[in-house]
Tab-separated table of C-alpha atoms in Angstrom:
chain	number	residue	atom	x	y	z
A	1	MET	CA	0.000	0.000	0.000
A	2	PRO	CA	1.297	3.519	-0.690
A	3	VAL	CA	2.510	5.610	2.227
A	4	ARG	CA	0.325	8.639	2.936
A	5	PRO	CA	2.182	11.992	2.694
A	6	PHE	CA	1.723	12.748	6.393
A	7	LEU	CA	3.231	9.472	7.551
A	8	THR	CA	6.762	10.305	8.707
A	9	LEU	CA	9.626	7.854	8.625
A	10	ARG	CA	9.906	8.299	12.367
A	11	ARG	CA	6.377	6.970	12.924
A	12	GLY	CA	7.107	4.061	10.603
A	13	ALA	CA	10.265	3.310	12.542
A	14	LEU	CA	8.386	3.254	15.834
A	15	VAL	CA	5.763	0.887	14.453
A	16	ALA	CA	8.511	-1.341	13.096
A	17	VAL	CA	10.365	-1.364	16.405
A	18	ALA	CA	7.290	-2.298	18.428
A	19	ALA	CA	5.976	-4.846	15.942
A	20	LEU	CA	9.349	-6.538	15.617
A	21	ALA	CA	9.758	-6.593	19.385
A	22	LEU	CA	6.490	-8.510	19.691
A	23	LEU	CA	7.709	-11.060	17.171
A	24	LEU	CA	11.071	-11.508	18.856
A	25	ALA	CA	9.885	-11.379	22.463
A	26	PRO	CA	9.543	-15.184	22.798
A	27	LEU	CA	13.196	-15.482	21.761
A	28	GLY	CA	14.452	-13.048	24.402
A	29	THR	CA	16.491	-13.884	27.468
A	30	SER	CA	15.598	-13.487	31.125
A	31	THR	CA	18.194	-10.743	31.716
A	32	ALA	CA	18.370	-7.075	30.774
A	33	ARG	CA	20.182	-6.279	27.540
A	34	ALA	CA	21.684	-3.170	25.949
A	35	GLU	CA	20.571	-2.017	22.503
A	36	ASP	CA	19.592	1.058	20.496
A	37	GLY	CA	16.020	2.256	20.307
A	38	TYR	CA	13.621	5.125	20.966
A	39	ARG	CA	12.151	6.994	23.914
A	40	TYR	CA	8.459	7.418	23.117
A	41	TRP	CA	4.801	7.003	24.056
A	42	GLY	CA	3.663	3.582	22.859
A	43	TYR	CA	0.002	2.883	22.118
A	44	TYR	CA	-1.573	-0.442	23.139
A	45	GLN	CA	-4.973	-2.117	23.350
A	46	ARG	CA	-6.121	-4.568	26.024
A	47	ILE	CA	-7.104	-7.783	24.251
A	48	ASP	CA	-7.728	-11.117	25.982
A	49	ASN	CA	-6.541	-9.723	29.332
A	50	ALA	CA	-3.193	-8.590	27.947
A	51	TRP	CA	-1.730	-5.542	26.227
A	52	GLN	CA	-1.251	-5.824	22.479
A	53	PHE	CA	0.626	-3.320	20.347
A	54	ALA	CA	-1.916	-1.431	18.235
A	55	GLN	CA	-1.617	-2.258	14.541
A	56	THR	CA	-3.001	1.089	13.354
A	57	ALA	CA	-2.128	4.657	14.270
A	58	PRO	CA	-4.130	6.071	17.199
A	59	GLY	CA	-5.300	8.985	15.069
A	60	SER	CA	-7.046	6.592	12.683
A	61	THR	CA	-8.268	3.983	15.184
A	62	ASN	CA	-11.991	4.272	15.969
A	63	VAL	CA	-11.903	2.612	19.370
A	64	GLU	CA	-14.808	0.439	20.464
A	65	ASP	CA	-17.256	1.086	23.257
A	66	GLY	CA	-16.122	-0.880	26.295
A	67	SER	CA	-12.495	-1.064	25.212
A	68	VAL	CA	-9.354	-0.361	27.238
A	69	GLN	CA	-6.674	1.759	25.561
A	70	GLY	CA	-3.159	1.949	26.992
A	71	TRP	CA	-0.255	4.370	26.690
A	72	ARG	CA	3.252	3.798	28.050
A	73	TYR	CA	6.258	6.119	28.006
A	74	ALA	CA	9.499	4.184	27.894
A	75	VAL	CA	12.737	3.502	26.137
A	76	ALA	CA	12.417	0.440	23.943
A	77	GLY	CA	14.421	-1.306	21.269
A	78	MET	CA	13.977	-3.930	18.597
A	79	THR	CA	13.640	-6.870	20.953
A	80	THR	CA	11.690	-5.336	23.829
A	81	VAL	CA	8.051	-4.462	24.464
A	82	ARG	CA	7.303	-1.856	27.164
A	83	THR	CA	3.591	-2.056	27.876
A	84	PRO	CA	1.669	-0.351	30.704
A	85	ARG	CA	2.568	-2.015	33.993
A	86	SER	CA	-0.977	-3.103	34.814
A	87	THR	CA	-3.893	-4.534	32.826
A	88	PRO	CA	-7.062	-3.275	34.530
A	89	ALA	CA	-10.367	-4.474	33.136
A	90	PHE	CA	-12.921	-2.085	31.663
A	91	ASN	CA	-15.345	-2.487	34.571
A	92	GLU	CA	-12.627	-1.607	37.070
A	93	ILE	CA	-12.303	1.800	35.394
A	94	CYS	CA	-15.730	2.521	33.909
A	95	GLY	CA	-18.017	0.365	36.029
A	96	LYS	CA	-19.480	3.361	37.876
A	97	VAL	CA	-19.774	5.625	34.822
A	98	ARG	CA	-23.212	5.698	33.248
A	99	ALA	CA	-23.515	4.878	29.554
A	100	VAL	CA	-24.924	7.668	27.363
A	101	ASP	CA	-27.022	7.086	24.236
A	102	GLY	CA	-25.122	7.986	21.090
A	103	GLU	CA	-21.742	7.958	22.845
A	104	LYS	CA	-19.253	5.365	24.021
A	105	ARG	CA	-17.306	4.666	27.183
A	106	VAL	CA	-13.592	4.040	26.781
A	107	ALA	CA	-11.081	3.262	29.522
A	108	VAL	CA	-7.757	5.061	29.062
A	109	VAL	CA	-4.664	3.884	30.949
A	110	VAL	CA	-1.615	6.180	30.948
A	111	ASP	CA	1.701	4.917	32.348
A	112	PRO	CA	4.493	7.553	32.326
A	113	GLY	CA	7.109	4.923	33.032
A	114	THR	CA	10.017	4.894	35.444
A	115	ALA	CA	12.822	7.290	36.332
A	116	GLU	CA	15.103	5.194	34.130
A	117	ASP	CA	12.793	5.860	31.177
A	118	ALA	CA	12.816	9.637	31.686
A	119	PRO	CA	14.815	12.034	29.488
A	120	ALA	CA	17.805	13.743	31.097
A	121	GLY	CA	16.664	16.326	33.626
A	122	SER	CA	13.091	15.008	33.762
A	123	THR	CA	11.149	12.769	36.109
A	124	PRO	CA	7.835	10.958	35.549
A	125	PRO	CA	4.896	13.102	36.715
A	126	GLY	CA	3.496	10.372	38.947
A	127	PRO	CA	2.086	6.849	38.975
A	128	PRO	CA	0.008	5.365	36.150
A	129	THR	CA	-3.552	6.652	35.848
A	130	ALA	CA	-6.804	5.171	34.569
A	131	THR	CA	-9.645	7.349	33.289
A	132	CYS	CA	-13.110	6.535	31.993
A	133	VAL	CA	-13.910	8.750	29.018
A	134	VAL	CA	-17.362	9.268	27.524
A	135	ALA	CA	-16.732	10.120	23.885
A	136	PRO	CA	-18.574	10.489	20.570
A	137	LYS	CA	-19.138	7.203	18.732
A	138	ASP	CA	-16.596	8.110	16.047
A	139	ALA	CA	-13.837	9.257	18.426
A	140	THR	CA	-10.359	7.928	17.694
A	141	ALA	CA	-7.828	6.673	20.214
A	142	THR	CA	-6.012	10.003	20.103
A	143	GLN	CA	-9.234	11.910	20.656
A	144	THR	CA	-10.246	9.772	23.630
A	145	LEU	CA	-6.785	10.359	25.084
A	146	GLN	CA	-7.291	14.101	24.598
A	147	LEU	CA	-10.522	13.850	26.567
A	148	ALA	CA	-8.688	12.107	29.407
A	149	THR	CA	-5.767	14.529	29.697
A	150	SER	CA	-3.646	17.084	27.825
A	151	VAL	CA	-1.807	15.798	24.762
A	152	ARG	CA	1.094	17.241	22.754
A	153	THR	CA	1.472	16.054	19.161
A	154	ASP	CA	3.753	16.879	16.265
A	155	ALA	CA	2.535	18.097	12.866
A	156	SER	CA	1.814	14.531	11.710
A	157	GLY	CA	-0.281	13.654	14.758
A	158	LEU	CA	2.378	11.570	16.509
A	159	VAL	CA	1.810	11.729	20.268
A	160	CYS	CA	4.879	13.408	21.796
A	161	GLY	CA	3.739	14.241	25.326
A	162	ILE	CA	0.880	13.329	27.665
A	163	ASP	CA	-0.092	15.461	30.647
A	164	GLY	CA	2.920	17.682	29.971
A	165	TYR	CA	5.395	14.798	29.948
A	166	PRO	CA	7.901	15.036	28.520
A	167	ALA	CA	7.883	18.809	28.080
A	168	THR	CA	9.997	18.664	24.924
A	169	GLY	CA	11.142	16.138	22.368
A	170	CYS	CA	9.225	13.588	20.365
A	171	ALA	CA	10.107	9.933	20.002
A	172	ASP	CA	13.836	10.631	20.102
A	173	ALA	CA	16.381	7.987	19.174
A	174	VAL	CA	18.581	6.751	22.015
A	175	SER	CA	21.715	4.632	21.977
A	176	ASN	CA	22.919	1.835	24.207
A	177	ILE	CA	19.760	1.598	26.284
A	178	THR	CA	19.336	-1.045	28.955
A	179	VAL	CA	15.824	-2.441	29.205
A	180	PRO	CA	14.738	-4.513	32.217
A	181	ALA	CA	13.744	-8.086	31.484
A	182	SER	CA	10.565	-7.676	33.548
A	183	GLU	CA	8.711	-5.041	35.560
A	184	ALA	CA	6.586	-5.256	38.686
A	185	PRO	CA	2.880	-4.418	38.263
A	186	VAL	CA	1.797	-0.926	39.329
A	187	THR	CA	-1.889	-0.303	40.042
A	188	PRO	CA	-3.092	2.892	38.309
A	189	GLU	CA	-4.885	5.685	40.133
A	190	LEU	CA	-8.442	6.368	38.977
A	191	THR	CA	-8.779	9.953	37.716
A	192	ASP	CA	-11.508	12.112	36.212
A	193	PRO	CA	-11.287	13.318	32.594
A	194	ALA	CA	-9.314	16.567	32.398
A	195	GLY	CA	-8.596	16.986	28.700
A	196	ASP	CA	-10.026	18.770	25.678
A	197	VAL	CA	-10.337	17.050	22.318
A	198	SER	CA	-10.118	20.418	20.545
A	199	THR	CA	-6.442	20.824	21.489
A	200	GLY	CA	-5.106	18.085	19.246
A	201	ALA	CA	-3.619	18.031	15.787
A	202	PRO	CA	-5.600	19.265	12.775
A	203	ALA	CA	-8.285	17.011	11.345
A	204	TRP	CA	-6.262	15.981	8.320
A	205	VAL	CA	-3.912	13.886	10.421
A	206	TRP	CA	-6.656	11.441	11.412
A	207	GLY	CA	-6.248	9.400	8.213
A	208	THR	CA	-5.317	5.752	7.966
A	209	VAL	CA	-1.666	4.833	8.154
A	210	GLY	CA	-0.949	3.949	4.590
A	211	GLY	CA	1.951	1.569	4.886
A	212	LEU	CA	5.223	0.533	6.389
A	213	VAL	CA	8.380	-0.955	4.885
A	214	VAL	CA	10.462	-3.220	7.078
A	215	VAL	CA	13.479	-4.883	5.480
A	216	LEU	CA	14.775	-8.002	7.179
A	217	ALA	CA	18.141	-9.388	6.104
A	218	GLY	CA	19.134	-12.426	8.108
A	219	ALA	CA	19.186	-11.331	11.747
A	220	GLY	CA	19.621	-7.630	10.863
A	221	VAL	CA	16.925	-5.001	10.744
A	222	LEU	CA	17.082	-1.676	8.928
A	223	VAL	CA	14.748	0.980	10.303
A	224	ALA	CA	14.648	4.313	8.468
A	225	ARG	CA	14.317	7.534	10.440
A	226	ARG	CA	14.149	11.052	9.032
A	227	ARG	CA	16.689	13.418	10.541
A	228	ARG	CA	15.438	16.578	12.157
A	229	ALA	CA	15.981	19.673	10.109
């Protein structure tokens, strides 16, 4: 499929990194390992009681009523998956929120990660949070996130910051990262919606991700990334 003009190489690289990590995860070891990767907000969906990397961009994903959407800020490489550190069920988050005709209830889990995940000079804003959002039927994952909290995006719609974290930067490449082999569960705090869907990227970025090219040669992986001007 052709790549849409707004799809940056950086977004394609992030999708490739996360997708490849899911494929290689069963082959991983039980110890931490050093590698190159990215520091970014990953987008996940709770399916069959576990987090799964979303196969479409959040700006083009019309999330279902009763679904649980997850976001995790972390450093991650080609062989690691950094999902939210808890998998709460929909009823745990939205069980006390009344359904509204013509709208949908979506549970949004936001995990800002650990101090080791934070950029230099920054610290995570707090523990993971879980918010029940009542949104229009056609709301995308990005729009439901915007209803839950404040969101910073780049011109293409890539989510760069959530709730002011991090204050700058957007899915920056990092070298020689060390990713833990496992992480202890952290129960999220229930919070009320505090966002505004009108503060996001322009409407034209909500299109479908057109394509992605991942070249595998033996055990090597080439991931393209556009340099900043």
